[in-house]
Coordinates of C-alpha atoms and ligand atoms in Angstrom, one line a residue:
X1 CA -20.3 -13.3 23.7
X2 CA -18.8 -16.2 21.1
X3 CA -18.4 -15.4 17.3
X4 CA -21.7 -17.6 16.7
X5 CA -24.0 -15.5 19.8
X6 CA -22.5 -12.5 18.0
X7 CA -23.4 -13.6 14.5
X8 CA -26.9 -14.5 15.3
X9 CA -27.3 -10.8 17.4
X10 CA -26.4 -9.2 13.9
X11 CA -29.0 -11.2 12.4
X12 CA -31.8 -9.8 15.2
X13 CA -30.5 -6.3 14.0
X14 CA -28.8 -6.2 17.5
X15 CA -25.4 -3.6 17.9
X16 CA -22.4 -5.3 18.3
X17 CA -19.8 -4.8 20.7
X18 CA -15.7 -5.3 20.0
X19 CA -12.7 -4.2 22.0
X20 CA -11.2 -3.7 18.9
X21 CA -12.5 -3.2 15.2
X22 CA -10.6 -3.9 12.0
X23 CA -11.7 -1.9 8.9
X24 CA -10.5 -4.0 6.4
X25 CA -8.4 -7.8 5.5
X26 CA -5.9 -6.8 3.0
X27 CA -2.6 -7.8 4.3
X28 CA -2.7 -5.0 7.2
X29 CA -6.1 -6.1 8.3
X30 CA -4.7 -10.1 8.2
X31 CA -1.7 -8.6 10.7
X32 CA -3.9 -6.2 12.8
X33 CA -6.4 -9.6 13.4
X34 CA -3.3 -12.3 14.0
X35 CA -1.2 -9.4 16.6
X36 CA -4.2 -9.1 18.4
X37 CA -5.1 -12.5 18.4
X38 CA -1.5 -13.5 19.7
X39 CA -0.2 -10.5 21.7
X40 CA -3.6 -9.2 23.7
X41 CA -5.3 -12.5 23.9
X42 CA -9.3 -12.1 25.6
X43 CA -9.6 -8.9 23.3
X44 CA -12.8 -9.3 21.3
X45 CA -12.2 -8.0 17.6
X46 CA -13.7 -8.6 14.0
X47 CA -12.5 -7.2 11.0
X48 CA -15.3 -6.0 8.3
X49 CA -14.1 -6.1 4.8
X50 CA -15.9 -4.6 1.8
X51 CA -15.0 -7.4 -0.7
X52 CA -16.1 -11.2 -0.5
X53 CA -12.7 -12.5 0.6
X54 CA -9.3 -11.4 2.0
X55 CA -6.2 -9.6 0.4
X56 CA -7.4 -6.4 -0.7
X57 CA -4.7 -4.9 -3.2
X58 CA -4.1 -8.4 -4.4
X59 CA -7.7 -9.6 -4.9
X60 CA -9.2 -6.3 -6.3
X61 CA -6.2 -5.7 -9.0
X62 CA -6.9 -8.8 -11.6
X63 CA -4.8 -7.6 -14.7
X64 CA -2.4 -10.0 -16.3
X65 CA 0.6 -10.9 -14.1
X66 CA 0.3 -9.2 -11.4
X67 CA 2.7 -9.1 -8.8
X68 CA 4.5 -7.9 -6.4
X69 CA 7.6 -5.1 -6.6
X70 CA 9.0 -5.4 -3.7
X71 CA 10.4 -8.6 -1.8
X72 CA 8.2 -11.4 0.1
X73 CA 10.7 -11.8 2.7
X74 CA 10.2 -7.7 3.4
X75 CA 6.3 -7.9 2.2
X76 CA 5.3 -10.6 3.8
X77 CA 4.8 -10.7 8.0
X78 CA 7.9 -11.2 10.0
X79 CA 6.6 -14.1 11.8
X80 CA 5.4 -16.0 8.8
X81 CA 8.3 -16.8 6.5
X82 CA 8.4 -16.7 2.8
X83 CA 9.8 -19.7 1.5
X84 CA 9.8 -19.1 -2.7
X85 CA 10.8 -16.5 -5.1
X86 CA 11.0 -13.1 -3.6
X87 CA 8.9 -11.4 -6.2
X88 CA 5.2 -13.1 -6.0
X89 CA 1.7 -13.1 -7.9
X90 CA -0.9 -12.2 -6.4
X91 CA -2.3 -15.9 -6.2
X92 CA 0.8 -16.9 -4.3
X93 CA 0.2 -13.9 -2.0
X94 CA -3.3 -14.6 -1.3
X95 CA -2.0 -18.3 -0.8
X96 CA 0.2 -16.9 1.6
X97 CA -2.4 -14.5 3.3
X98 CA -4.9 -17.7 3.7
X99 CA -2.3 -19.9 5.5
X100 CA -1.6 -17.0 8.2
X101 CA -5.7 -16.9 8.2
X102 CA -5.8 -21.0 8.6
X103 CA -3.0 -21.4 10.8
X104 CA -4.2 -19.1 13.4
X105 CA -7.7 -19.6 13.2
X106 CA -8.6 -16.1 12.4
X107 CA -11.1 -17.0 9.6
X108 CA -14.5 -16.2 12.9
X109 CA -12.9 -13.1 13.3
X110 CA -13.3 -11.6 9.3
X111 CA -16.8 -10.7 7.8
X112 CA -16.6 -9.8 4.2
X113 CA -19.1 -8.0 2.2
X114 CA -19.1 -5.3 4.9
X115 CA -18.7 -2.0 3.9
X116 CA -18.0 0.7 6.5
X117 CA -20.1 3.7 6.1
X118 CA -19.8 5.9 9.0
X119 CA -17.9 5.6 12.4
X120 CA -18.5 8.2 15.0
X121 CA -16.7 8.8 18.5
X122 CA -18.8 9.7 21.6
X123 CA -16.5 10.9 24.4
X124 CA -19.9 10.5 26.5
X125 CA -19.6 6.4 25.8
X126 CA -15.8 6.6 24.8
X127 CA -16.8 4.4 22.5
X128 CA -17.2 4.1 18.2
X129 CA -20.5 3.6 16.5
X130 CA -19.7 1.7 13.1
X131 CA -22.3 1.8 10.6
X132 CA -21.5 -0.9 8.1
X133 CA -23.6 -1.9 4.9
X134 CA -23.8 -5.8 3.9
X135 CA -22.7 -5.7 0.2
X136 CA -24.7 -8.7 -0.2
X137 CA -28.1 -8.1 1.1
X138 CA -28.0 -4.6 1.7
X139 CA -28.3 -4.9 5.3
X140 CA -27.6 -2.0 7.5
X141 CA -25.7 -3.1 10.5
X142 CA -24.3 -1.5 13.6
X143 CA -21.6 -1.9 16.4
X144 CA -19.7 -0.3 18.8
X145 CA -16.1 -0.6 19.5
X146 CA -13.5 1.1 22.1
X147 CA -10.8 1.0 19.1
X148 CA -11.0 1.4 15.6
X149 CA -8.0 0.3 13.6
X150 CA -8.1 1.7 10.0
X151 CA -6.5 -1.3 7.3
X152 CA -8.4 0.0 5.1
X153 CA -5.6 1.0 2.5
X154 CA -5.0 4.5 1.0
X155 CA -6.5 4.6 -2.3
X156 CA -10.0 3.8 -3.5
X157 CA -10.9 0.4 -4.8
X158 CA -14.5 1.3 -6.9
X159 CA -12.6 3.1 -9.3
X160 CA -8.9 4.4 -10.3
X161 CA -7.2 7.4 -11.5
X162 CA -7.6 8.1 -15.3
X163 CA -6.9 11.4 -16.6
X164 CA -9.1 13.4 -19.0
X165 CA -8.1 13.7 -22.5
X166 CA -9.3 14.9 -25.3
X167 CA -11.5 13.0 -27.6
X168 CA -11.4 9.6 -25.8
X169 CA -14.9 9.0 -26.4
X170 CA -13.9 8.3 -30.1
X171 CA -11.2 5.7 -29.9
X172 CA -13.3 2.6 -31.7
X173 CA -11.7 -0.2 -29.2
X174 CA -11.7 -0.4 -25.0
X175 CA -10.0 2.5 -22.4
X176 CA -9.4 -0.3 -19.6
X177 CA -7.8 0.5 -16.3
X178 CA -5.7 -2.3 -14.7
X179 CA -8.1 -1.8 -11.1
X180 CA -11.4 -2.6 -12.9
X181 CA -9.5 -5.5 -15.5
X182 CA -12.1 -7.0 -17.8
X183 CA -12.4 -10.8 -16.8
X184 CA -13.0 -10.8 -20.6
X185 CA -10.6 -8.7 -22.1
X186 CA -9.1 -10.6 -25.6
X187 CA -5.7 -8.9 -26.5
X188 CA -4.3 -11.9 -28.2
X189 CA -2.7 -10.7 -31.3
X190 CA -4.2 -7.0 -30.7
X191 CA -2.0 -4.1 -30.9
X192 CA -2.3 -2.6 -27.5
X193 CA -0.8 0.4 -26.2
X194 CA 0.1 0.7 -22.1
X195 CA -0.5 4.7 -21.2
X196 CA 2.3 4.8 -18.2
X197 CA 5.8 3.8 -16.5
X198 CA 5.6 2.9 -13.0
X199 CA 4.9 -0.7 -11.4
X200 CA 1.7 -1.7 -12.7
X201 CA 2.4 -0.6 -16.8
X202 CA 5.9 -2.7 -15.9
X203 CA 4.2 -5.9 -14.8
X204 CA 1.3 -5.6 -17.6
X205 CA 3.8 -5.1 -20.6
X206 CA 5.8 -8.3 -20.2
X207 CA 2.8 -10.3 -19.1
X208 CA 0.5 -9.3 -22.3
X209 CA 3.9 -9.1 -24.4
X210 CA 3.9 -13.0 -24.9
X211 CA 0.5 -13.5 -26.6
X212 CA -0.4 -9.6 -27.9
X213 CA 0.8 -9.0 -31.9
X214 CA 2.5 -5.7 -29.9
X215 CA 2.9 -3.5 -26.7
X216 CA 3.5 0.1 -26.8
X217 CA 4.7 1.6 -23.0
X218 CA 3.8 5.2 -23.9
X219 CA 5.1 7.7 -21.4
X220 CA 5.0 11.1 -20.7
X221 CA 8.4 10.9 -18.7
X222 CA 10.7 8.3 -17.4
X223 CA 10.4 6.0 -14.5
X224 CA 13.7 4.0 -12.4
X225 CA 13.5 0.2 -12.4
X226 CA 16.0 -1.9 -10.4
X227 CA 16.1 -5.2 -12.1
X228 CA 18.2 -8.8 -11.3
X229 CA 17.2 -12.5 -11.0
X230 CA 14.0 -13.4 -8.6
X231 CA 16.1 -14.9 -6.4
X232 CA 17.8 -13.8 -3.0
X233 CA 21.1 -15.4 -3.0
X234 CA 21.9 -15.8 0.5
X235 CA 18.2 -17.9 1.2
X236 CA 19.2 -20.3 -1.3
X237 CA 22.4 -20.8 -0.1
X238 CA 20.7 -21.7 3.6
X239 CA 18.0 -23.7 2.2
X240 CA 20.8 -26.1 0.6
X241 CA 22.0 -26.0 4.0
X242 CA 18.8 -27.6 5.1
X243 CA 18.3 -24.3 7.7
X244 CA 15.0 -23.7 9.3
X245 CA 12.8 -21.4 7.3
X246 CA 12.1 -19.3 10.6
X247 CA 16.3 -18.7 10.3
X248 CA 16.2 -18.4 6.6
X249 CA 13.3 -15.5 6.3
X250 CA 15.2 -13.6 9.3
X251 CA 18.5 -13.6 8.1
X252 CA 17.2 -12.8 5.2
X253 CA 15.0 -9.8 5.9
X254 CA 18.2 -8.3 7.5
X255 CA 20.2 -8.9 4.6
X256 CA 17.6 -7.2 2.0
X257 CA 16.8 -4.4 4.7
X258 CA 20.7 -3.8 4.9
X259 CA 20.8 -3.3 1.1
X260 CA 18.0 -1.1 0.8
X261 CA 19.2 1.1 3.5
X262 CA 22.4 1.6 2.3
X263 CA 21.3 2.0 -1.4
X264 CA 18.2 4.9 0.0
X265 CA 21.5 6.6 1.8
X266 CA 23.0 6.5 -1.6
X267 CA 20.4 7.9 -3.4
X268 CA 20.6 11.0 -0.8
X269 CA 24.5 11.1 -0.8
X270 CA 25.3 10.2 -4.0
X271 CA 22.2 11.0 -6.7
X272 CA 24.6 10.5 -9.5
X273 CA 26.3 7.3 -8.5
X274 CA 23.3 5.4 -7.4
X275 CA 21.5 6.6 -10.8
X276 CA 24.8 5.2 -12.8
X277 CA 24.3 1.7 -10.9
X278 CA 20.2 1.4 -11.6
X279 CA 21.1 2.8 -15.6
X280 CA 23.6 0.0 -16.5
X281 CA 21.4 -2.5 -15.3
X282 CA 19.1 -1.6 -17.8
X283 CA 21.9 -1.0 -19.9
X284 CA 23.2 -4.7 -19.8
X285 CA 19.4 -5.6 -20.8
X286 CA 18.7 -2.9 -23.8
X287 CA 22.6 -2.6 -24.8
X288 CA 24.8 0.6 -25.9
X289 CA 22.6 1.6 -29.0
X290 CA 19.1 1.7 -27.3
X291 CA 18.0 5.0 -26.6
X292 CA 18.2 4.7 -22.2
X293 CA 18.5 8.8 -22.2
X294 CA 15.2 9.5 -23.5
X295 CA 13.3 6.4 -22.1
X296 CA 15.0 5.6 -19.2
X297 CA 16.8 8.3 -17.5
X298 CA 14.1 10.5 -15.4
X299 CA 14.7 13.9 -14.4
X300 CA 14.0 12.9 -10.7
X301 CA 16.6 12.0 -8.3
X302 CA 16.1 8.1 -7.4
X303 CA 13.9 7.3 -5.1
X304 CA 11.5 10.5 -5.1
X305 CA 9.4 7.7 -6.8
X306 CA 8.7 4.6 -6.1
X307 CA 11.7 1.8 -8.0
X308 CA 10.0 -1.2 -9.0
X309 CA 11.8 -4.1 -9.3
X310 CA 12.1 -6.2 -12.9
X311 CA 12.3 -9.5 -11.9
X312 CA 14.8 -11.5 -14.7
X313 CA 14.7 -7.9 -16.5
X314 CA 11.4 -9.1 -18.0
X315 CA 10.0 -5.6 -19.2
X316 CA 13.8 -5.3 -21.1
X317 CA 13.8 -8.7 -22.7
X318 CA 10.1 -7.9 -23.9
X319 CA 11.3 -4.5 -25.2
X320 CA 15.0 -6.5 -26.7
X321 CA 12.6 -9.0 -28.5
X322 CA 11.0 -6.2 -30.4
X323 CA 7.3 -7.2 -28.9
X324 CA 7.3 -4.4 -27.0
X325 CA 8.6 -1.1 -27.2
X326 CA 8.8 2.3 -25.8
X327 CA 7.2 6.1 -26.5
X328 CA 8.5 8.5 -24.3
X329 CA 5.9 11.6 -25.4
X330 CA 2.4 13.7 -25.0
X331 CA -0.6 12.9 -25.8
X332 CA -2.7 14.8 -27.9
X333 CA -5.5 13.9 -28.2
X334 CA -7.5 10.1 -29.0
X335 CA -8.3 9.3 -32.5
X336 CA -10.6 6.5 -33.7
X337 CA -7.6 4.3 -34.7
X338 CA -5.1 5.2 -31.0
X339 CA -3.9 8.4 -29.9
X340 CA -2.1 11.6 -31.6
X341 CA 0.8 12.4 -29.8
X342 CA 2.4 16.0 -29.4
X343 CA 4.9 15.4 -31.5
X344 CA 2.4 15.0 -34.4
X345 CA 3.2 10.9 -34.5
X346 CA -0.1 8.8 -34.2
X347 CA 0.0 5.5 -32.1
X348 CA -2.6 3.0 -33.5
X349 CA -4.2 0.6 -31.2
X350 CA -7.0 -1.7 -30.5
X351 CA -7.1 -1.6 -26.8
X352 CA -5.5 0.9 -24.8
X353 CA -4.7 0.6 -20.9
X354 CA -4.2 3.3 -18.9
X355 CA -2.2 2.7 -15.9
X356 CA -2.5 6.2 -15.1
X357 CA -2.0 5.4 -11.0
X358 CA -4.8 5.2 -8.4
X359 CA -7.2 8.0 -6.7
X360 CA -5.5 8.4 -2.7
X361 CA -8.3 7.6 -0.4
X362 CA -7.4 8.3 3.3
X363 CA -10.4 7.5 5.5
X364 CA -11.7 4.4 3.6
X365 CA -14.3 6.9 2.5
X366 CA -16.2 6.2 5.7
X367 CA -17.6 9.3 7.1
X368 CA -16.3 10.7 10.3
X369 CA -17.6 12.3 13.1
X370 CA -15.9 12.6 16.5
X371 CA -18.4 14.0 19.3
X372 CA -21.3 15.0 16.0
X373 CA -19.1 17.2 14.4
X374 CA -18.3 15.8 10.9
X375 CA -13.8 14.7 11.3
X376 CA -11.8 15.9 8.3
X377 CA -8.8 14.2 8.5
X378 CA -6.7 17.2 6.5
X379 CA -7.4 19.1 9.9
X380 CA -5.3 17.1 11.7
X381 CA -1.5 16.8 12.5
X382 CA -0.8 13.0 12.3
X383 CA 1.1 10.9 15.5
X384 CA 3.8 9.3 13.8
X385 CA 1.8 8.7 10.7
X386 CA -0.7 6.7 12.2
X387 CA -2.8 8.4 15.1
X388 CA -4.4 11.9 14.7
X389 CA -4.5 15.2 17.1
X390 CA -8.4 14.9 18.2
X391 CA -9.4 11.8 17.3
X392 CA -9.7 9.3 19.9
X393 CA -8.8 5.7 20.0
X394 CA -8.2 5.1 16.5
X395 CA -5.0 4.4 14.2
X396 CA -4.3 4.1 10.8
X397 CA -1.9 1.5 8.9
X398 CA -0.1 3.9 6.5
X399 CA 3.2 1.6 5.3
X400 CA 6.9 2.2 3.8
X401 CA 7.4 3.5 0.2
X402 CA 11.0 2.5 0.3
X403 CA 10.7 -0.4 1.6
X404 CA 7.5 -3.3 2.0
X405 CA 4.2 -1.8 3.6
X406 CA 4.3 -4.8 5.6
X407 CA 7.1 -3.3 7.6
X408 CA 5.2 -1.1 9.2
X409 CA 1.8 -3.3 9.7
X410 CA 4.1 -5.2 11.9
X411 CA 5.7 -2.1 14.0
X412 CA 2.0 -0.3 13.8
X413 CA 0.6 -3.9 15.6
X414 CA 3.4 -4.0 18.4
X415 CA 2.8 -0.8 19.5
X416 CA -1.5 -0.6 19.3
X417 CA -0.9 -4.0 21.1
X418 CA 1.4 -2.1 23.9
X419 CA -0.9 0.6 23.5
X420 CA -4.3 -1.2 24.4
X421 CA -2.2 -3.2 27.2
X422 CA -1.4 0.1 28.8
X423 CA -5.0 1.1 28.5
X424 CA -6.2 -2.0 30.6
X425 CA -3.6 -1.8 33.1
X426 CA -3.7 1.9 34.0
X427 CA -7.9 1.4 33.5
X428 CA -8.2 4.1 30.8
X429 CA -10.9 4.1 28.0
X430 CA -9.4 6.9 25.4
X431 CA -6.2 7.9 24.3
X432 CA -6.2 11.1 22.2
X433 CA -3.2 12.8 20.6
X434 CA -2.3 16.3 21.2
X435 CA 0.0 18.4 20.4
X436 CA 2.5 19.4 23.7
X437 CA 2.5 23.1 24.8
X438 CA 6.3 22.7 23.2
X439 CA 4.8 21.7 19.8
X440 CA 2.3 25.0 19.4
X441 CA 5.0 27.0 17.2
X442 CA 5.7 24.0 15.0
X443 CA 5.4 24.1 11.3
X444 CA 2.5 22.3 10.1
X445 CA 3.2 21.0 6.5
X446 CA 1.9 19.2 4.3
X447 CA 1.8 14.6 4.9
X448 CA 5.0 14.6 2.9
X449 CA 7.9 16.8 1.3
X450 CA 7.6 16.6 -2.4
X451 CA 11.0 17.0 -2.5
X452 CA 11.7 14.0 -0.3
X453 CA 8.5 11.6 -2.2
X454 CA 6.5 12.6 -5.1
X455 CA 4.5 10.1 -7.0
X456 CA 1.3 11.5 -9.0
X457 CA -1.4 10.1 -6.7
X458 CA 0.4 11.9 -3.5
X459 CA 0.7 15.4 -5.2
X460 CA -3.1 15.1 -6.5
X461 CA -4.6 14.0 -2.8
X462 CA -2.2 15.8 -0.5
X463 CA -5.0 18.1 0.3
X464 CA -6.9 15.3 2.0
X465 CA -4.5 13.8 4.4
X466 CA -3.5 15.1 7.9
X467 CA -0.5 17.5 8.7
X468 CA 3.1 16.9 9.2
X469 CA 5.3 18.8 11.7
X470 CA 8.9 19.1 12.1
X471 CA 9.6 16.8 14.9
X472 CA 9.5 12.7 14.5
X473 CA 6.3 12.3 16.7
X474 CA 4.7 14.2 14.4
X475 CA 5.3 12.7 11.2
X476 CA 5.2 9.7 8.9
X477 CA 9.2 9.9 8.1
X478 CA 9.2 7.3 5.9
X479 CA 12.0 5.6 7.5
X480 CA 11.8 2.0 8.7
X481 CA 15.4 1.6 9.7
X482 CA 14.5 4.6 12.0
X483 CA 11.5 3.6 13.2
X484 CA 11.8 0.2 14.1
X485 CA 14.0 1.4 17.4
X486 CA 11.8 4.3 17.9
X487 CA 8.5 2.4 17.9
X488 CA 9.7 -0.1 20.3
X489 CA 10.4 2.9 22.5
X490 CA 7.7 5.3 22.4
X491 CA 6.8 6.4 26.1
X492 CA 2.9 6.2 26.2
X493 CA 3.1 8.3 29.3
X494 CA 4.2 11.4 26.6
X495 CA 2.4 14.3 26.8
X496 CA 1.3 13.8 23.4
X497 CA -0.9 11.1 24.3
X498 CA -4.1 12.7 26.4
X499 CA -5.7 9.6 28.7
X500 CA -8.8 9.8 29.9
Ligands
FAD1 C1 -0.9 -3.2 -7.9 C2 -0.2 -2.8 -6.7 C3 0.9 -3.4 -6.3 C4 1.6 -3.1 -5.2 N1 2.8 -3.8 -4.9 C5 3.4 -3.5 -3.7 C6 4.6 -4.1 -3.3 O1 5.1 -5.0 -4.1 N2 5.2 -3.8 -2.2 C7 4.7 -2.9 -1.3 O2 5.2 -2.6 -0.3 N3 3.5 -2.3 -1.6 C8 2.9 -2.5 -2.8 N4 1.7 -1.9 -3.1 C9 1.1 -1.0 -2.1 C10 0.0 -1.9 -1.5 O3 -1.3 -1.4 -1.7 C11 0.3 -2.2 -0.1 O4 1.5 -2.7 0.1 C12 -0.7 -3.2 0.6 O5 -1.1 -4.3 -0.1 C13 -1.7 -2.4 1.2 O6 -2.4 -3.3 2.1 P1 -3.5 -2.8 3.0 O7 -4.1 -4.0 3.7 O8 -3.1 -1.7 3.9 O9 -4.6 -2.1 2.0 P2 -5.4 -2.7 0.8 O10 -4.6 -3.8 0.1 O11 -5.8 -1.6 0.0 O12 -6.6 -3.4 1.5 C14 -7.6 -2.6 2.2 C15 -8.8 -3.4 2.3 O13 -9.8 -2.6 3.0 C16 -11.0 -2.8 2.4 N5 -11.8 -1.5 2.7 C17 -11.5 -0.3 2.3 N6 -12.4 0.6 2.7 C18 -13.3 -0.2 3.4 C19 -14.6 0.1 4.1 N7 -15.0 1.4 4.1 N8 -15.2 -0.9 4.7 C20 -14.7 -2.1 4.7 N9 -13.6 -2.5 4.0 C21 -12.9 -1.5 3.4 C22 -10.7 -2.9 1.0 O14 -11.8 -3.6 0.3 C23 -9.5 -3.8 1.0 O15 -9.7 -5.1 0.9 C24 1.0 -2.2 -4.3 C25 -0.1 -1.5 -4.6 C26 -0.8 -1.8 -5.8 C27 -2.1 -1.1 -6.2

């Protein structure tokens, strides 16, 4: 059946059939679609996407200047080079998301305005029944698939994490959280205060900095930054060369993934060195007499959060220009002019933000049942972050912290790709993962190690996401410069994978 047959079936109410479906076209969805498309061509696939276009993170999130932390040559797809500034907007990333769409014609292959509701495995059809409402019209749609690849993120777009404190109802001005940004929202000349430290509360305060009267980063603790130009050194030195962009984004990759493994051994090896090198480069910005021990020193070692990146040291020239400053305390309560801290010091506002993090969402909050009993996630150990002991022909796009998500959307695609290509060769319809008889006195612990990776939304939602075990099959190990050998050279005939 062609895109257009298939299109007009959903019309008739018809279920639709796909090799392979794609819950969601944020940039893992965009990669699942253009692997597929280019390494197991004849596969039938759509993606369905909840919002009306592509990009998810970087469409959803609207507040003023977004953009990335981490690189473009890293974030973006390895076979699509970045050719600007390594940190981006969103608008450039979305530009860059709709060439990879353009360019490989994968536009008949995306249906937005679909939200999946339900997806349930029948070993009986060895097949997934999507149920999947049309945001639009309301339309309840159906279709089968024999693979159901999970892009759908890991935290919940309707609504983000804002904690409960007392008396908010009686500040006089808005509570706005940087996931549902008011297209409206007039903070010229307002006093505004940012509740937070991490990426988003970084990108915010330089962005609103230039037109607000003033910007208060109000934090409970501190948060690392690595900061230097938005530039990569090396990829300007090979442009002036005149060298292909292909060359350029590779050599360039290596060299940033080079660094950043050497500087996460560091952080392991040598805590106290590698927080000395990311303090003086705030201390070059702020200078000797600025207070870096109470606002910028956390108690963490580096890394156990994620380090966002300052491009130009923007957040410490705001701060040096007196436009913005810094609170490093607890709040109170809200009063009708800001918030009361602990410390018995008031903060007065007219708009406050809090960029209090995001609510961890693992299963797209589709509803699961494998064989009609209901599938909680949190009862199963996890396949290399990705598959899940019982659950049939399904994987889930879970990326780096330490290093660009995108990573792993590229190393998750190479292997579903190898994966489904076994399937067809050896003429098998379901792939399950289980754990070997030499796994049933493992450990099971929780997704991650707090003391290895900690942030605020991972601590609050660790309850909902699958099990770890001690052995690298049966974890997410955070490691890319591990992992991208060991993907390439996972044996499908492993015992951990059941075929059937
Ligand atoms: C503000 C912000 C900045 C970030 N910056 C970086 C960075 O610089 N570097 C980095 O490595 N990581 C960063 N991250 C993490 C980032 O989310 C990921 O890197 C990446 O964008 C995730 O892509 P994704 O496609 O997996 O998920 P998402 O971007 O979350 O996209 C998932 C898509 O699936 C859709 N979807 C969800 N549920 C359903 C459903 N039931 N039915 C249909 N569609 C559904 C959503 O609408 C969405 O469009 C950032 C995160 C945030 C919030």
């Amino acid at each position: 059946m062609n895109v257009q047959t298939q299109i007009e079936a959903t019309a008739r109410g018809a279920t639709e059939h796909f090799d392979v479906l794609i819950a969601g076209a944020g940039i893992s969805g965009v990669g699942a679609a253009y692997h597929l498309a280019t390494q197991c061509p004849g596969t039938t696939f759509v993606a369905l996407e909840a919002q009306k276009t592509f990009g998810g993170t970087w469409t959803t999130h609207r507040y003023p200047g977004i953009r990335s932390d981490s690189d473009l040559h890293t974030f973006g797809y390895r076979f699509k080079p970045w050719t600007s500034a390594p940190i981006a907007s969103a608008p450039e990333i979305l530009k860059y998301m709709g060439d990879v769409i353009e360019e490989n014609n994968l536009a008949p292959h995306i249906r937005y305005q679909h939200t999946i509701t339900s997806a349930k495995w029948s070993s009986e059809e060895n097949l997934w029944t999507i149920e999947a409402t049309r945001t639009d019209t309301g339309e309840k749609l159906r279709f089968t698939t024999s693979f159901f690849w999970m892009c759908q993120g890991y935290y919940r777009h309707t609504e983000g994490y804002t904690p409960e404190w007392k008396d908010m109802a009686k500040f006089k001005g808005p509570i706005v959280h940087p996931q549902k940004w008011p297209e409206d929202l007039d903070y010229r000349n307002k006093r505004v205060i940012v509740i937070g430290s991490g990426a988003t509360a970084a990108t915010l305060i330089p962005a609103m900095a230039k037109d607000c009267a003033h910007v208060t980063m109000l934090q409970r603790s501190p948060t690392y930054f690595r900061t230097g130009r938005n530039a990569i050194e090396i990829a300007e030195e090979l442009r002036k060369l005149q060298v292909d962009e292909t060359w350029i984004h590779e050599i360039t990759r290596r060299k940033i993934l080079f660094e950043q493994d050497a500087f996460t051994k560091k952080t392991f090896a040598e805590p106290e060195a590698a927080k000395k090198d990311l303090l003086s480069a705030v201390e070059a910005y702020l200078g000797k007499d600025y207070d870096i021990a109470t606002h910028f020193t956390p108690k963490y070692r580096p890394w156990r959060q994620r380090i966002a990146f300052i491009p130009d040291g923007d957040l410490f020239q705001g701060i040096k220009s007196g436009k913005a400053s810094v609170v490093t305390d607890e709040i109170d309560r809200f009063t009708e002019k800001g918030i009361l801290l602990k410390s018995g010091k008031e903060l007065e506002a007219d708009i406050i933000v809090t960029a209090t993090g995001f609510n961890l969402c693992a299963n797209g909050d589709i509803e699961f049942e494998v064989d009609g009993k209901p599938l909680d996630f949190a009862d199963t150990v996890t396949y290399r972050g990705m598959m899940f002991t019982g659950v049939p022909n399904l994987v889930w796009v879970f990326g780096y912290f330490r290093a660009s998500w995108t990573l792993r959307v590229d190393l998750v695609a190479d292997f579903v790709c190898r994966l489904l290509q076994h399937m067809k060769e050896t003429g098998v319809k379901k792939v399950t993962p289980q754990l070997r008889p030499e796994d049933h006195n493992m450990p099971l612990l929780p997704w991650i190690d707090p003391e290895n990776f900690n942030p605020g939304y991972m601590m609050r939602g660790m309850n909902l996401l699958p099990k770890r075990g001690d052995k690298p099959e049966w974890q997410h190990n955070q490691d890319y410069w591990a992992e991208k050998d060991e993907f390439p050279a996972i044996d499908l005939k492993d015992k951990a994978f059941v075929y059937g």
